[in-house]
XYZ file of C-alpha atoms in Angstrom:
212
model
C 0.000 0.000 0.000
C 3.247 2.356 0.392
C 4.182 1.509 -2.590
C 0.734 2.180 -4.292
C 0.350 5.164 -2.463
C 3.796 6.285 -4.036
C 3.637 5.464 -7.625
C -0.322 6.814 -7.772
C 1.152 10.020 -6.806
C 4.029 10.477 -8.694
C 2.191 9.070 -11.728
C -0.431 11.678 -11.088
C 2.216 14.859 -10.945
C 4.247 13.054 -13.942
C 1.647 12.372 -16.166
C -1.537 14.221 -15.378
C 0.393 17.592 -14.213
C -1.280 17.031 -11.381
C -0.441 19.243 -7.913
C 1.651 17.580 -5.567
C -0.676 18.005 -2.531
C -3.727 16.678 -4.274
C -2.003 13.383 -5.027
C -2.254 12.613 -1.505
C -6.119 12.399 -0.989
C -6.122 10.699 -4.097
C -3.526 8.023 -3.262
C -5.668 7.714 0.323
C -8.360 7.070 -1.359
C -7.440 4.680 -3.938
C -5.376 2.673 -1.198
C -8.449 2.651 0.938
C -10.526 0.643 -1.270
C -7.765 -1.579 -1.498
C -7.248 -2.104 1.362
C -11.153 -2.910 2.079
C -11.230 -5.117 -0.746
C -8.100 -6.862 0.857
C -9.298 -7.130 4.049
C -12.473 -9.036 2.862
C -10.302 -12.105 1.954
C -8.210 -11.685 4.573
C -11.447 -12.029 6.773
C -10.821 -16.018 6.616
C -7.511 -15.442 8.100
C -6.310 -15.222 11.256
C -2.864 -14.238 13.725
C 0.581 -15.557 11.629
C -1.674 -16.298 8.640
C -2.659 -12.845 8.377
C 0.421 -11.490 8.865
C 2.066 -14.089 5.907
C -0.533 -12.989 3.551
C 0.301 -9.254 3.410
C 4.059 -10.036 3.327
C 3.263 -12.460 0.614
C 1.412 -9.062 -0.891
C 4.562 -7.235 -0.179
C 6.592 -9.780 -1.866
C 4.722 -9.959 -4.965
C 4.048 -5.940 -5.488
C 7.652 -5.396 -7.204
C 7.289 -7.648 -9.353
C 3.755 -6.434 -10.669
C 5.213 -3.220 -10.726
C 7.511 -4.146 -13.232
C 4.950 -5.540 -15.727
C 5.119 -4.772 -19.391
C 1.949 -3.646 -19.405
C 2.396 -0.830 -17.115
C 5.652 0.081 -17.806
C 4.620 3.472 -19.922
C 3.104 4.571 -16.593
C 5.120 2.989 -13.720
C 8.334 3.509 -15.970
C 8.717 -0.285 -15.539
C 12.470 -1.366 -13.657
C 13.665 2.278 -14.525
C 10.668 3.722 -12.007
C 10.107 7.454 -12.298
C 11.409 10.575 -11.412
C 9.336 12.587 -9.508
C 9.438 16.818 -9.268
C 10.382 18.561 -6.590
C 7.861 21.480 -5.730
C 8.827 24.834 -4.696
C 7.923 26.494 -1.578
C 4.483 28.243 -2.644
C 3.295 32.045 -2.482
C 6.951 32.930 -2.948
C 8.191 31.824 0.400
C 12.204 32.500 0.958
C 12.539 28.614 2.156
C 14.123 25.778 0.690
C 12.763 22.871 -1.145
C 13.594 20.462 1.448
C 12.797 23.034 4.515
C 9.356 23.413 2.781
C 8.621 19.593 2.605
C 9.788 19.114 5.810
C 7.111 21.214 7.171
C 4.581 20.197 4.734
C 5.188 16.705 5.925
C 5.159 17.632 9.621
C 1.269 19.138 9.388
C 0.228 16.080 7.314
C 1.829 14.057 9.810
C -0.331 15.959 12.485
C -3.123 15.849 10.830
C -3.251 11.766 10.475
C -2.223 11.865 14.544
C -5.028 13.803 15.230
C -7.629 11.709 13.088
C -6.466 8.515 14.056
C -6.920 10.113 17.785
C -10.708 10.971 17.052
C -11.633 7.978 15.357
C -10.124 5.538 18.352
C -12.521 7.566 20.287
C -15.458 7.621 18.143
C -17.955 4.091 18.048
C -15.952 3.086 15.616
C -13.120 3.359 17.124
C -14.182 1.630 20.429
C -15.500 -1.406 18.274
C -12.052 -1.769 16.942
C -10.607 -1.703 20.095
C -13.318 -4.264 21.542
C -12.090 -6.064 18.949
C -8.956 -6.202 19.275
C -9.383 -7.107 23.156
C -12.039 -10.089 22.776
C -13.636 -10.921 19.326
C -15.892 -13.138 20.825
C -16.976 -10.567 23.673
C -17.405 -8.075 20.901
C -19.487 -10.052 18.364
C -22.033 -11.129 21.578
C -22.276 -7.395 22.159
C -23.182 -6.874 18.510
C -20.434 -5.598 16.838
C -20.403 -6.815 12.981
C -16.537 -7.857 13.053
C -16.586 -8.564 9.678
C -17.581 -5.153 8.906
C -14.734 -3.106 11.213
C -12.072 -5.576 10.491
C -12.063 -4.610 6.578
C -12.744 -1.109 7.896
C -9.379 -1.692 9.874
C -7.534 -2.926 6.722
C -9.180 0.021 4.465
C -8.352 3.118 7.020
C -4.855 1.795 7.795
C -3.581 1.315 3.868
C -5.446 4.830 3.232
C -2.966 6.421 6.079
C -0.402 4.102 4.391
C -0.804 5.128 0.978
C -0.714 9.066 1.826
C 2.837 8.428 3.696
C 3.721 6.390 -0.184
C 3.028 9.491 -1.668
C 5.077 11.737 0.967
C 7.594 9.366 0.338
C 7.600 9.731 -3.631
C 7.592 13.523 -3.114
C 10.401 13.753 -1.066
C 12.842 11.103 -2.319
C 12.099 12.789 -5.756
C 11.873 8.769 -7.173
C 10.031 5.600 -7.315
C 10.900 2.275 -8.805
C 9.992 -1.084 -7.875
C 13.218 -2.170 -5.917
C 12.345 0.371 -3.729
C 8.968 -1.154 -2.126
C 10.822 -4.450 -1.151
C 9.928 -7.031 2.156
C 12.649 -5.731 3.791
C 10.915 -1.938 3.541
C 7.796 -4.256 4.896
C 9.525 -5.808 7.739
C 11.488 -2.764 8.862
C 7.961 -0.927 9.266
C 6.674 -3.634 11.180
C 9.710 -4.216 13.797
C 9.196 -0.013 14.156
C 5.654 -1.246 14.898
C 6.368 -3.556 17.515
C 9.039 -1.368 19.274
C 7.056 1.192 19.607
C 4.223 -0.514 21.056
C 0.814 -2.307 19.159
C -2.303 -0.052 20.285
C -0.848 3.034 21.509
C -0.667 5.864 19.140
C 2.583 7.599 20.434
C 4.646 4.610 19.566
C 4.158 5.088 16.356
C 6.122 8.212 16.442
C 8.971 5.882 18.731
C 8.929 3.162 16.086
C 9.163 5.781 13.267
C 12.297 7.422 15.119
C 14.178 3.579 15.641
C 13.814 2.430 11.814
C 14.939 6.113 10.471
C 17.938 6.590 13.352
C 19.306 3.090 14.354
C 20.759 1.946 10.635
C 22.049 5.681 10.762
């Protein structure tokens, strides 16, 4: 979903002439239903069987990105080259000192959803959920229903940070979406701590500064 997230973005601003900042709803979007329409499969699933089947998706999305077929759009093994915007309105800053903060209030905003919806009904019937499925589905909860929801919010969020990603590294090629990309985001994950929001700023900080 990173990866989708990137190349519908940079795909977008290289073909369409599209503005960078409207790629990113767009990429949310797209990855959202794909992630729903994941997650409905993935129903059947459960624990280390869940987790192997979106590695396995991990594992098979370079290759797909290099297909023939969409190589006059993906740029096939080449990838693309993506254009770095300028500050707007004329501002005396940087590129890079402009996408930094650009970054930082998208960043903020996605915090602050992901804060409201964990406290909104939906949000509690994740979490009931997540704490007893059984519990949860004699209270009434459709499980079916928030568990795809689960799969569809978290690979929108995923595909905006793709296409933050695209903007800022300036490129995108398939090599660059690989499972170690997938595994390293998952081990930041688990350091900083499943189910609690501000580890996700901890686990972003250890895989960006420990290989460093």
């Amino acid at each position: 979903f990173y990866a989708l997230g990137a190349y519908i973005s940079a795909i977008l601003i290289e073909h369409a002439g599209m503005n960078y900042a409207l790629t990113l709803p767009i990429s949310g979007i797209i990855c959202f239903a794909f992630g729903f329409l994941f997650g409905l499969p993935a129903l059947r699933l459960s624990g280390i069987y869940l987790a192997l089947a979106t590695f396995a998706l991990a594992t098979a999305m370079p290759q797909f990105l290099k297909l023939g077929a969409l190589e006059y759009w993906t740029g096939g093994v080449q990838g693309l080259v993506v254009t770095k915007p300028d500050a707007p309105f004329g501002l005396p800053v940087s590129q890079d000192v402009w996408l930094y903060y650009f970054t930082l209030v998208i960043s903020i905003a996605i915090y602050v959803a992901s804060i409201n919806l964990l406290r909104s009904r939906s949000g509690r019937a994740m979490m009931a959920i997540r704490d007893n499925e059984i519990a949860a589905s004699a209270m009434g909860i459709n499980i079916s229903l928030y568990k795809t929801l689960a799969f569809g919010v978290s690979a929108g969020i995923t595909g905006v940070a793709g296409g933050l990603g695209a903007i800022a590294v300036q490129f995108v090629a398939p090599d660059s979406y690989t499972i170690q990309l997938a595994i390293a985001l998952f081990l930041g994950m688990v350091v900083g701590g499943v189910g609690w929001l501000p580890g996700s700023i901890v686990g972003a900080a250890f895989i960006v500064f420990v290989p460093n």
